[in-house]
Coordinates of C-alpha atoms in Angstrom, one line a residue:
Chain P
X646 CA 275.7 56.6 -166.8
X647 CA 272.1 56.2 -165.6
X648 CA 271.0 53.4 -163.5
X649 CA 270.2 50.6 -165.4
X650 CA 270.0 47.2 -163.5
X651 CA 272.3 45.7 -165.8
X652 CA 274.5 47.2 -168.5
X653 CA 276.5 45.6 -171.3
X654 CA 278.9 48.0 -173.0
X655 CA 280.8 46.6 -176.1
X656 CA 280.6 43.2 -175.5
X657 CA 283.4 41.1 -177.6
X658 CA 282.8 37.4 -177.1
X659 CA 284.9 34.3 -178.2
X660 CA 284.2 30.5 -178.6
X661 CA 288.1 29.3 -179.1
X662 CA 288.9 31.5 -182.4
X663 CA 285.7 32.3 -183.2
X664 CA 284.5 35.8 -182.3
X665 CA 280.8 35.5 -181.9
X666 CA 279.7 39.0 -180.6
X667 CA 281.2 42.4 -181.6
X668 CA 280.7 45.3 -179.5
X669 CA 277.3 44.5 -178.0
X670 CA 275.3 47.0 -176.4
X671 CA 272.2 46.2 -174.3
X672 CA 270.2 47.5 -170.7
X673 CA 268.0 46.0 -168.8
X674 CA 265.6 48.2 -166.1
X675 CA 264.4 46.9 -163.1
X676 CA 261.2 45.0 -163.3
X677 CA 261.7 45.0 -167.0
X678 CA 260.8 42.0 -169.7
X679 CA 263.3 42.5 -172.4
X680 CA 263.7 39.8 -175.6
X681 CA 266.7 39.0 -177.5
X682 CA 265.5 37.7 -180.9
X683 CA 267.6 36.7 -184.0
X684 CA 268.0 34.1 -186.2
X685 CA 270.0 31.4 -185.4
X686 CA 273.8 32.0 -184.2
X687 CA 273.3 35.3 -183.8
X688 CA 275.1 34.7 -180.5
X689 CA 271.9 35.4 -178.5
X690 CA 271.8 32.8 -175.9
X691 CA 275.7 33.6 -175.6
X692 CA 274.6 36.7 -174.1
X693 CA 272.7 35.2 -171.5
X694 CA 276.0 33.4 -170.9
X695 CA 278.0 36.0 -170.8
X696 CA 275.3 37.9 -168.4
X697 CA 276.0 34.7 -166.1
X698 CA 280.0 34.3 -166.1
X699 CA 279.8 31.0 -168.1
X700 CA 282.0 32.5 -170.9
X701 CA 285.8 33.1 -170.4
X702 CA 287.2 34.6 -173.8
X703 CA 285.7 38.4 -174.0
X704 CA 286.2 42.3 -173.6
X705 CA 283.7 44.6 -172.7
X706 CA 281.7 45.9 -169.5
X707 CA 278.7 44.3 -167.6
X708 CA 277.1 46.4 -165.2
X709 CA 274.8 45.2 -162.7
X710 CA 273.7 47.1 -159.9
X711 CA 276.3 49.5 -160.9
X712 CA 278.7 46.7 -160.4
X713 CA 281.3 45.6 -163.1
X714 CA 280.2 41.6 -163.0
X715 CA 282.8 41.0 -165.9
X716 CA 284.9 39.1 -163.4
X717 CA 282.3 37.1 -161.1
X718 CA 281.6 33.7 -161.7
X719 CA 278.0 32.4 -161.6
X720 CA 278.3 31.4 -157.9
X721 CA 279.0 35.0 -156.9
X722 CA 276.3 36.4 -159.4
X723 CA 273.6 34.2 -158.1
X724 CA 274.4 35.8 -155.0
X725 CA 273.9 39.7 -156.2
X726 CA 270.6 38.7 -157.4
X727 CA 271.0 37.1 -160.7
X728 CA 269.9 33.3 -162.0
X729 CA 269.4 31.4 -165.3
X730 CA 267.4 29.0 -166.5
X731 CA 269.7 27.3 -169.2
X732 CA 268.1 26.0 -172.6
X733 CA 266.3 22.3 -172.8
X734 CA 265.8 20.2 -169.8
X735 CA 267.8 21.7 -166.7
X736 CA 266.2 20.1 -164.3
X737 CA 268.1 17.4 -161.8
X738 CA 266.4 14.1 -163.2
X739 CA 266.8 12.0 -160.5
X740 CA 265.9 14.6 -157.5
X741 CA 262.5 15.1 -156.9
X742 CA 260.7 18.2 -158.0
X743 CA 260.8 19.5 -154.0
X744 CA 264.9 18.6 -153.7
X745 CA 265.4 20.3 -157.4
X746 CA 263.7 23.4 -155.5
X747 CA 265.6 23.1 -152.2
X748 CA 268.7 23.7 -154.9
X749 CA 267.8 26.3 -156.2
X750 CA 268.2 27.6 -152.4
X751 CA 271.2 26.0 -152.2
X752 CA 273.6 29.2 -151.3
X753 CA 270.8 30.6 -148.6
X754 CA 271.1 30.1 -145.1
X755 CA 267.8 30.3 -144.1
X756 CA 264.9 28.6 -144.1
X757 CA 263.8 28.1 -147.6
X758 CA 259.9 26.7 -146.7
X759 CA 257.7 29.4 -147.2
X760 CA 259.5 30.2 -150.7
X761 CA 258.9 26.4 -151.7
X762 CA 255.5 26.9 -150.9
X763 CA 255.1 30.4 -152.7
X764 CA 256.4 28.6 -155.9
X765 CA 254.0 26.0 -155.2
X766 CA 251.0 28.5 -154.8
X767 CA 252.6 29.8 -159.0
X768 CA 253.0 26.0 -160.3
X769 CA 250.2 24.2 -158.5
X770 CA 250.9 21.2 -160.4
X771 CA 254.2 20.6 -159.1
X772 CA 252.7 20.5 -155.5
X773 CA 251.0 17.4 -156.4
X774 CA 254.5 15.9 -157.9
X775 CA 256.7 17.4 -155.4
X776 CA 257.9 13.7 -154.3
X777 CA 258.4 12.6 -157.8
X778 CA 261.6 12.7 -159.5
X779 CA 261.5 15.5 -161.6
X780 CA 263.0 13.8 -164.6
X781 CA 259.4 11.7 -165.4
X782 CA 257.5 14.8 -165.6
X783 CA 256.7 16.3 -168.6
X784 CA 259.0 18.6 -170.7
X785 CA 256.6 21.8 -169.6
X786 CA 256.2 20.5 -166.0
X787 CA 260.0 20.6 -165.8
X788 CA 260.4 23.8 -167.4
X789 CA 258.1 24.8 -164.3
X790 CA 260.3 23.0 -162.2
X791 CA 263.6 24.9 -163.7
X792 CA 261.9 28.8 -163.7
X793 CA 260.7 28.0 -159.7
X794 CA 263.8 26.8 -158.7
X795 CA 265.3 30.2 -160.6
X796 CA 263.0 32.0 -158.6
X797 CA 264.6 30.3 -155.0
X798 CA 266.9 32.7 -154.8
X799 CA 264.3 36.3 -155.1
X800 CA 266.2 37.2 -158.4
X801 CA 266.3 40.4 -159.2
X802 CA 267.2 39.2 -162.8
X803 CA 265.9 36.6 -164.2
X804 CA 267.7 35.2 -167.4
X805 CA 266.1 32.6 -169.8
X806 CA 267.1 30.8 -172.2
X807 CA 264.6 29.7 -175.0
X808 CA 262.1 28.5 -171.9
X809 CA 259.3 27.3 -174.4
X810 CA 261.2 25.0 -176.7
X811 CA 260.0 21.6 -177.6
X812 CA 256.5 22.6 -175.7
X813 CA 253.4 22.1 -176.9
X814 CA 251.6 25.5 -177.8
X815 CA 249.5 25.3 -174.5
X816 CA 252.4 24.5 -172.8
X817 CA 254.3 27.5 -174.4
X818 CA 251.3 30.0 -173.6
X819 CA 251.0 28.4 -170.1
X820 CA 254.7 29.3 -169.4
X821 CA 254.3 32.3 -170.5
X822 CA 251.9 33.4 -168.6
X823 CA 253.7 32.5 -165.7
X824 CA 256.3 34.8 -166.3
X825 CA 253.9 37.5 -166.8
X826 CA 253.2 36.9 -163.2
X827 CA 256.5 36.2 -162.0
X828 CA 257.3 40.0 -163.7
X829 CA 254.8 41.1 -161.5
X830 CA 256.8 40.3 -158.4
X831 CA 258.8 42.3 -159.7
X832 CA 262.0 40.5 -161.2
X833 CA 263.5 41.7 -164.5
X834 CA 263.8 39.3 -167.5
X835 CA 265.9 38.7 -170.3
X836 CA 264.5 36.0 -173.0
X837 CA 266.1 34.6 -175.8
X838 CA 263.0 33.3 -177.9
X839 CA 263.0 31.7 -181.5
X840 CA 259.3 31.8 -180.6
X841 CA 259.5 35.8 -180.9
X842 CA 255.9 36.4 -181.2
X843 CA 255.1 35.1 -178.2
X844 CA 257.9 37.0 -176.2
X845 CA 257.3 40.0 -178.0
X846 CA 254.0 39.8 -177.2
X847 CA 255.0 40.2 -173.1
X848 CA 258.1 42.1 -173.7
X849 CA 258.8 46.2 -172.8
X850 CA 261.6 45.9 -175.1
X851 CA 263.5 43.8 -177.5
X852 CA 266.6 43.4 -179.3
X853 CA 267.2 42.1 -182.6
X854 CA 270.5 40.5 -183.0
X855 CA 272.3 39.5 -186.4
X856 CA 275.8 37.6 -186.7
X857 CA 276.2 39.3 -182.8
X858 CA 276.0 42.5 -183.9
X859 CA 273.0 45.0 -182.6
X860 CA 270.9 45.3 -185.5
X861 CA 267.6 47.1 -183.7
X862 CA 265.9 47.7 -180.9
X863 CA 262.5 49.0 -179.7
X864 CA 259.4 49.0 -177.9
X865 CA 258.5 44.8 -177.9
X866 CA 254.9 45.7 -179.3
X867 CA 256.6 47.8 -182.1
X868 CA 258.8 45.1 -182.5
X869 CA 255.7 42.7 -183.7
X870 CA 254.2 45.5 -186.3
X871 CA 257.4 46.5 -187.6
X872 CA 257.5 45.0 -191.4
X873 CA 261.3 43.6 -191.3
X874 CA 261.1 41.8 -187.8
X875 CA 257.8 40.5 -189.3
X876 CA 259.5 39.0 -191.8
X877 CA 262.9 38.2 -191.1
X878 CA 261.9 36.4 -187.3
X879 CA 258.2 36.0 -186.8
X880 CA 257.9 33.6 -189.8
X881 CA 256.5 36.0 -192.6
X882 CA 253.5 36.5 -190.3
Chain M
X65 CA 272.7 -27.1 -144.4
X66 CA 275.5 -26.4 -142.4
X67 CA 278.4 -25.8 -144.9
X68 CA 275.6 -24.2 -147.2
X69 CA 274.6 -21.8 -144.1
X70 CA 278.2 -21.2 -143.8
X71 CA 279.1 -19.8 -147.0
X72 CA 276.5 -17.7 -146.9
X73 CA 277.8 -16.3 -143.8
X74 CA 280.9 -15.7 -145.3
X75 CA 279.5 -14.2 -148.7
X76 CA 277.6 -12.2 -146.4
X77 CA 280.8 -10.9 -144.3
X78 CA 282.8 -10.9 -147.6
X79 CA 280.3 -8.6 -149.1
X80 CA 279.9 -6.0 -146.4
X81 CA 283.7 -5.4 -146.8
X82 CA 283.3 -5.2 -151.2
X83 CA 280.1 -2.8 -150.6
X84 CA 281.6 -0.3 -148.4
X85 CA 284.8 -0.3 -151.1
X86 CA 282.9 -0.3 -154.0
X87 CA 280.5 3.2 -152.4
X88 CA 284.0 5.0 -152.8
X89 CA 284.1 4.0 -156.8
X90 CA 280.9 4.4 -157.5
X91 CA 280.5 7.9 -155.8
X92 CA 283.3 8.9 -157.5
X93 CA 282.5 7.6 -161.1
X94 CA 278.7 8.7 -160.1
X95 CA 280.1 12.4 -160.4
X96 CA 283.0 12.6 -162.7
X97 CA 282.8 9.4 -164.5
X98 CA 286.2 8.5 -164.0
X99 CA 287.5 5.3 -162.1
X100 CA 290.0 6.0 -159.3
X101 CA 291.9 3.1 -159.0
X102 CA 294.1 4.2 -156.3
X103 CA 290.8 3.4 -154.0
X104 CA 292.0 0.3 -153.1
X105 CA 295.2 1.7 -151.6
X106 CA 293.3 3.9 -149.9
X107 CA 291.7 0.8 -147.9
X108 CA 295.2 -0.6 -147.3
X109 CA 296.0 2.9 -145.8
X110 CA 293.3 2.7 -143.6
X111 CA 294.0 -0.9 -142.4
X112 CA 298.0 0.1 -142.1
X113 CA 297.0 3.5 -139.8
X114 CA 294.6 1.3 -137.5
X115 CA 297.4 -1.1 -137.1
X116 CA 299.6 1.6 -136.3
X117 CA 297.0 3.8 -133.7
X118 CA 296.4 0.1 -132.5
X119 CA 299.2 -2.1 -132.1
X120 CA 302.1 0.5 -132.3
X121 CA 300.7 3.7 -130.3
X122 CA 298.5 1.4 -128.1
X123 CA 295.1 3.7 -128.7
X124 CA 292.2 1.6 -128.1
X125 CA 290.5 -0.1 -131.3
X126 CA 287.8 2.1 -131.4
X127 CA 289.4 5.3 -131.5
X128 CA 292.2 3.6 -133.6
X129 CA 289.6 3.0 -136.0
X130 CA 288.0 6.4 -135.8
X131 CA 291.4 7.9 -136.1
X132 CA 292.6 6.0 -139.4
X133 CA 289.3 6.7 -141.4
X134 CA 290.1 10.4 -140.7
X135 CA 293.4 10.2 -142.2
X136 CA 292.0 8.5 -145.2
X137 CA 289.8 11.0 -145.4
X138 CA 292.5 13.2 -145.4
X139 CA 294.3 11.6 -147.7
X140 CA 291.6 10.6 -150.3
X141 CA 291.0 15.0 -149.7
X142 CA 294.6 15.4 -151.0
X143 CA 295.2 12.9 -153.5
X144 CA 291.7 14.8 -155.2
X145 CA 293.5 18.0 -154.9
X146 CA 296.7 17.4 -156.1
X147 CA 296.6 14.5 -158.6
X148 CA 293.1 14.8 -159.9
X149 CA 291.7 18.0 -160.1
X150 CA 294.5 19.9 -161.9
X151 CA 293.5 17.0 -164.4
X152 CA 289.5 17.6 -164.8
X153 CA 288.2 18.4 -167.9
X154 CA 291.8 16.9 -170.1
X155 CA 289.4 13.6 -171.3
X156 CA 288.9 10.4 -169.9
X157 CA 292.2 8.8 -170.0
X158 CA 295.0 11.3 -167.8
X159 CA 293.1 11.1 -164.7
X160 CA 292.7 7.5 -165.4
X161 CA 296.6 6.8 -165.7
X162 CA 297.4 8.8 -162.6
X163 CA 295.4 6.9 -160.6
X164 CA 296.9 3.9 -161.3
X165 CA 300.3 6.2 -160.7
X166 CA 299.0 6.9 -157.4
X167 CA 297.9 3.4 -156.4
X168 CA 301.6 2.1 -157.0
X169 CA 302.9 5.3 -155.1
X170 CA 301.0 4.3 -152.2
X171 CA 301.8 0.6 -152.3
X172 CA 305.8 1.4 -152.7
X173 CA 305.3 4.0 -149.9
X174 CA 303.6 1.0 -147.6
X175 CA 306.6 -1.3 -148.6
X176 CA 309.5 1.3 -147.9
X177 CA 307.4 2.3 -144.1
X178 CA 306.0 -0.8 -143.1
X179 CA 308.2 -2.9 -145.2
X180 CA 306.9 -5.7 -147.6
X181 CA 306.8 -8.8 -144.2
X182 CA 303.2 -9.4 -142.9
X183 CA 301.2 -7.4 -140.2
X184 CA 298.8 -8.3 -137.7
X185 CA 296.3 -7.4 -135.5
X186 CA 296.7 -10.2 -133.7
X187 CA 297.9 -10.8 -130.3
X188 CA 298.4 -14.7 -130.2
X189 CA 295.3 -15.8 -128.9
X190 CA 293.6 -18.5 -130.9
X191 CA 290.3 -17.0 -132.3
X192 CA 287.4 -18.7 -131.9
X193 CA 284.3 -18.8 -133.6
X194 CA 280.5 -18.5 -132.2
X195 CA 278.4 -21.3 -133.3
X196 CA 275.3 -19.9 -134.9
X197 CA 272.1 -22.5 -133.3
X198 CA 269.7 -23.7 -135.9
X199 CA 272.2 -23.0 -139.0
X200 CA 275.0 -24.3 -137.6
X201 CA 277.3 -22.1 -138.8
X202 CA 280.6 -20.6 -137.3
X203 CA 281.1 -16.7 -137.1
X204 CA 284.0 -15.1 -135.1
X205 CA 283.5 -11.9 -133.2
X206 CA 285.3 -10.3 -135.6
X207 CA 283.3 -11.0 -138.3
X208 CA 280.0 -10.1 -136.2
X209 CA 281.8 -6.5 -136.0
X210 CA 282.5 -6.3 -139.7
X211 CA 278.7 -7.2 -141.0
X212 CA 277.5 -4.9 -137.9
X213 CA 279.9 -1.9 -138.9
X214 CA 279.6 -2.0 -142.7
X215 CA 275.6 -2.2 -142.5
X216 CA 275.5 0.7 -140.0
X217 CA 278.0 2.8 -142.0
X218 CA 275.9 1.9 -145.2
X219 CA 272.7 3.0 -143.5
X220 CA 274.5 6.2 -142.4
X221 CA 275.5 7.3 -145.7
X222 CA 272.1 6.5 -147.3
X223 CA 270.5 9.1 -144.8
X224 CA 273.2 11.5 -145.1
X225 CA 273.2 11.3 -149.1
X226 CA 269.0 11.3 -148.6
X227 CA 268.6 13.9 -146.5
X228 CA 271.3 16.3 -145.4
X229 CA 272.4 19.8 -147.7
X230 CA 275.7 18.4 -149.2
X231 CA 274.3 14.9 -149.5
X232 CA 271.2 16.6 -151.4
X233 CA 273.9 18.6 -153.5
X234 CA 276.2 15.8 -154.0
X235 CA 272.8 13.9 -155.8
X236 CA 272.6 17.2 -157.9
X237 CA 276.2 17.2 -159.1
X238 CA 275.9 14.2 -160.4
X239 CA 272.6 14.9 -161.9
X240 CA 273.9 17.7 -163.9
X241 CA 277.0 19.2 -163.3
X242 CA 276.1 22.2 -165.3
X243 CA 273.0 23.1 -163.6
X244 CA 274.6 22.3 -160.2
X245 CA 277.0 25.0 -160.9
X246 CA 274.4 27.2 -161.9
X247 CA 272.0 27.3 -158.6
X248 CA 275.4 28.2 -157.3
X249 CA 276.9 24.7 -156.2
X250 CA 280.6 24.6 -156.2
X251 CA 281.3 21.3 -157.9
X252 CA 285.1 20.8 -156.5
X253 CA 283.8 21.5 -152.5
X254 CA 281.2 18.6 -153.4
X255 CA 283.6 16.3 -155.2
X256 CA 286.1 17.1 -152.5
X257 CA 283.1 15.5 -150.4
X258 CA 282.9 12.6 -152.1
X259 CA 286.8 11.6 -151.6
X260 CA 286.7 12.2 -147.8
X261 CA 283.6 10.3 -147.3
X262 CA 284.3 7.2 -149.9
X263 CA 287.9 7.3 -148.2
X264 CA 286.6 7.1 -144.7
X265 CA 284.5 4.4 -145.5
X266 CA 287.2 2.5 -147.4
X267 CA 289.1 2.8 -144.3
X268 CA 286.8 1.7 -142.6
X269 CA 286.6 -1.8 -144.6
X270 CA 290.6 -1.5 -144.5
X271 CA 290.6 -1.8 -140.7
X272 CA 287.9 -4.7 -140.3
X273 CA 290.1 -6.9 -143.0
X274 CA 293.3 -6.4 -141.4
X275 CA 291.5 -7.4 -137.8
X276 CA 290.2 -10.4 -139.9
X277 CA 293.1 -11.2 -141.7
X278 CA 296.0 -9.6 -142.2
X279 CA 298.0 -6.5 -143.5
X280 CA 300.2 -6.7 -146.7
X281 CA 301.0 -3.8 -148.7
X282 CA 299.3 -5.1 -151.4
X283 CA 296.3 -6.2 -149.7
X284 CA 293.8 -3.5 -151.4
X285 CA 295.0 -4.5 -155.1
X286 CA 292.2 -7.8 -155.2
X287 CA 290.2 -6.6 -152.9
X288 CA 289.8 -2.9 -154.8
X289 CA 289.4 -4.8 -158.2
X290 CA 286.6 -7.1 -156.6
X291 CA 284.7 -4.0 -154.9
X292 CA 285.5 -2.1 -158.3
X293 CA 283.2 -5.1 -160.3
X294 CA 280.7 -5.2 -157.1
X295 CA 280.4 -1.5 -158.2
X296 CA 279.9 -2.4 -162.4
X297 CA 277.9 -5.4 -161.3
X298 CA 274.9 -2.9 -159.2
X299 CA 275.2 -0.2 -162.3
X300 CA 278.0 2.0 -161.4
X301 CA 277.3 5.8 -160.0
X302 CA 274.3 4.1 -158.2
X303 CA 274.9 3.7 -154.3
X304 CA 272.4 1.6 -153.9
X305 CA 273.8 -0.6 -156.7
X306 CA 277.1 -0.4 -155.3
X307 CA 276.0 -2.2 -151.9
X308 CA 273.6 -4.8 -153.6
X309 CA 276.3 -5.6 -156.2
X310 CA 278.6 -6.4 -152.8
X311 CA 276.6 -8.7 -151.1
X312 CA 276.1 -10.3 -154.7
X313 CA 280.2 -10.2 -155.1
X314 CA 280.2 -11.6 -151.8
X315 CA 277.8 -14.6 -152.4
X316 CA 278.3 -15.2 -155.2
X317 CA 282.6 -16.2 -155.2
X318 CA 281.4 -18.1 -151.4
X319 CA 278.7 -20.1 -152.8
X320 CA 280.9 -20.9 -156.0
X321 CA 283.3 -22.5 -154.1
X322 CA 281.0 -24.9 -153.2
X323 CA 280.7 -26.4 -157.0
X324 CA 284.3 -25.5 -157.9
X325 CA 287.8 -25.8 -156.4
X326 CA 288.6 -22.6 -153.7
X327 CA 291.4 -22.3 -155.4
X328 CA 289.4 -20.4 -158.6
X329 CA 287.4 -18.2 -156.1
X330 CA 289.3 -14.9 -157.1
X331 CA 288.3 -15.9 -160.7
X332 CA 284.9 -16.3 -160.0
X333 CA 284.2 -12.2 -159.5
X334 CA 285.9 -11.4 -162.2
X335 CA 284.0 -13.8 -164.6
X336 CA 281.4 -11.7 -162.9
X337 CA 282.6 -8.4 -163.9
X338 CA 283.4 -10.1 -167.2
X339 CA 279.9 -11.1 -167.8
X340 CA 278.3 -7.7 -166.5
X341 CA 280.7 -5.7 -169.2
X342 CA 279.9 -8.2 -172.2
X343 CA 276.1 -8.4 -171.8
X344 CA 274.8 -5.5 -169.0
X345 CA 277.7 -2.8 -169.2
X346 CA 275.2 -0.6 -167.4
X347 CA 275.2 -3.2 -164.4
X348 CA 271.8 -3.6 -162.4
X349 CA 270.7 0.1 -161.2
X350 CA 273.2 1.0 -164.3
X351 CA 272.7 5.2 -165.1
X352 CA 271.2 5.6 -168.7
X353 CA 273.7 6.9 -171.1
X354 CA 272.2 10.3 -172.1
X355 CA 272.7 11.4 -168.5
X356 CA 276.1 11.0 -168.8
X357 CA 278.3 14.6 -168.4
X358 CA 281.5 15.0 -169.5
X359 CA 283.5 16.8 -166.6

């Protein structure tokens, strides 16, 4: 097997009786931006759970680092080098922006100071809030807030799920552009996007997922010209 | 102005005692939304193993004192492990019922060791009380202990739930108890936390009442339901609430005595509580509903 950073080999996934993935395969190289599009319940933020541990019911092989990870929880995953930033607001309302960061350190030993500030120096805006709670910013600041905390921990994964919904389309090209530079750094990505145009449009690679089922894959640029993404996932555009 | 002065003295000492109980509840509910009525035993526990370091095994108050709000945090650490947690995430109502299984299993258990006859701390003295000047009120040093030690335990926990790692994590638990699992918080270590420290502190109020008063068996059932409405009364899962909602407890069933026979005092809380849940369920700091998490 070559050396992906993270391999999923025939992924089976239930939700009680429900089987919502059959035999998905996907890789992930290091300091890669890969999406997952689809339409909706193709099962593709379940793969992001899967990727973290949240999902008990399945069969099938994740490798990460060369490491079968089928087994770990989330605590032990965080801890190879892999965090999530979960769908919608995931940020701790009533800490403040700094404390919400300090979190996302919360398994390091160390002294977590000059990473607070290095997320600063990516977000400047939260500097300025860093002593409010993090629950009356706005929905884009606290996506901020959720992606730096992510980033506490020096991932060498990054998983996201859906990290421009509800934003306003500043907002949404703001964010993105963050992750550009947060790629930069070096950590891979995996984002589940019904916004796929915009996630194509930073992506190496992408997947296109249907009823959780691989139904294509490519280059993320080929992805946007190609007629039937076009028209199933990017809105007829 | 003396006997006005005077029940606010002893709504003030009364409410020290409710707030420290009603931090345990609403710590508790704060993170898993579930009310642990056993609590209450817990602080009869504490005042029986003070009386028991104190009068029995003749260890000095102080370390007496020290010594029983370690066992309760003990204990609150294994009643969590063995009757709740096996429970989490069955619904509302199963941990519910076993705490109330667990608060008669700990009053029975006081009865068949201590048996169901009175306790004191008490040596045979007479106590005396300190004339306050100016307000003319009476405190005994008892009750000087009890405001001093509840406020000082009160400020303690607000700096360790502020400031330290696990008090910072405990905040975040309760915040989201998804997300907090996520950044790689293990929920049960926090929540296991939260029993040990809302145990100590009920121990701690356990202690200072049986000094005051006295030790029955039964002693934490009125006293847990009174710290349980301070706790609804300041919005419950709010700390801050909880302590304000004592003092408010505290006043509020002292100064009512004042218009209305002593006799209705216990009734006077729980029209409290029963007010709070008819027209501000939430309490005063109460936590909005869409926060809530299911656990």
């Amino acid at each position: 097997m070559t050396k992906h950073l993270l391999t999923i080999k025939d992924l089976d996934s239930w939700y009680g009786q429900m089987q919502v993935l059959h035999e998905v395969k996907m890789h992930i190289d290091k300091g890669e931006i890969v999406s997952i599009i689809g339409p909706n319940g193709a099962g593709k933020s379940t793969i992001l759970k899967n990727i973290f541990g949240l999902i008990e019911k399945r069969k099938g092989k994740i490798f990460f680092d060369g490491k079968n990870i089928i087994k770990s929880k989330p605590e032990n995953l965080t801890k190879l080098g892999i965090t999530y930033v979960p769908q919608g607001r995931s940020v701790f309302p009533n800490l403040t922006v700094q404390e919400n960061l300090e979190m996302g350190g919360f398994i390091r030993k160390d002294d977590l100071s000059e990473d607070i500030e290095s997320v600063y120096k990516k977000f400047p805006g939260l500097k300025e809030r860093k002593d409010q709670k993090a629950g009356l910013l706005s929905g884009g600041e606290q996506q901020m807030v959720a992606i730096g905390r992510a980033l506490m921990l020096k991932p060498k994964l990054l998983l996201l799920d859906e990290p421009s919904l509800g934003l306003s389309p500043q907002m949404k090209a703001l964010i993105f552009e963050k992750l550009i530079e947060v790629n930069k750094d070096g950590v891979a990505m995996v984002i589940v996007e019904q916004n796929a145009k915009m996630s194509l449009n930073i992506s190496d690679r992408a997947y296109v997922l249907e009823l959780g089922k691989n139904k294509m894959h490519g280059k993320g640029k080929d992805m946007l010209r190609n007629k039937d993404v076009a028209k199933l996932y990017l809105g007829g555009g | 102005m003396g006997i006005a002065a005077q029940l606010i003295i002893n709504g003030i000492i009364a409410g020290g005692i409710y707030a420290l109980v009603a931090l345990g509840y609403t710590m508790v509910y704060g993170i898993l939304r579930f009310i642990n009525f056993a609590h209450g035993e817990v602080f009869m526990l504490g005042a029986y193993l003070g009386w028991v370091f104190n009068i029995l095994l003749g260890v000095n108050v102080i370390v007496a004192g020290v010594l029983a709000m370690l066992g309760c945090a003990v204990a609150g650490f294994v009643i969590d492990k063995i009757a709740y947690k096996p429970l989490r995430g069955r619904g509302m109502l199963p941990p519910l019922i076993t705490a109330i299984g667990i608060s008669l299993f700990l009053q029975a258990l006081a009865i068949l060791i201590f048996g169901a006859q009175i306790r004191t701390f008490r040596t045979g003295e007479v106590v005396r009380g300190i004339t306050i000047p100016f307000i003319d009120a009476i405190i005994t040093k008892i009750q000087i202990v009890i405001i001093i030690v509840s406020v000082a335990l009160m400020v303690a926990l607000h700096f360790y739930i502020k400031y330290t790692k696990t008090g910072k994590a405990m905040r975040a638990v309760a915040d989201n108890y998804e997300v907090a699992s996520i950044v790689g918080i293990n929920p049960n270590k926090v929540i296991s936390y939260v029993f040990i420290i809302g145990s100590a502190l009920a121990a701690a109020g356990g202690i200072l009442v049986g000094m005051e008063q006295n030790l029955t068996p039964t002693m934490g059932v009125s006293i847990g339901i009174k710290s349980f409405t301070a706790a609804v009364v300041g919005g419950i899962g709010n700390i801050y609430g909880a302590v304000l909602g004592g003092f408010m407890i505290g006043l509020i069933e002292n100064i009512g005595i004042w218009f209305i026979p002593s006799g209705y005092k216990d009734a006077i809380a729980f029209a409290v509580l029963l007010f709070f849940l008819l027209f501000k369920p939430t309490g005063i700091f109460g936590v909005k509903k869409g926060e809530e998490v299911s656990v």
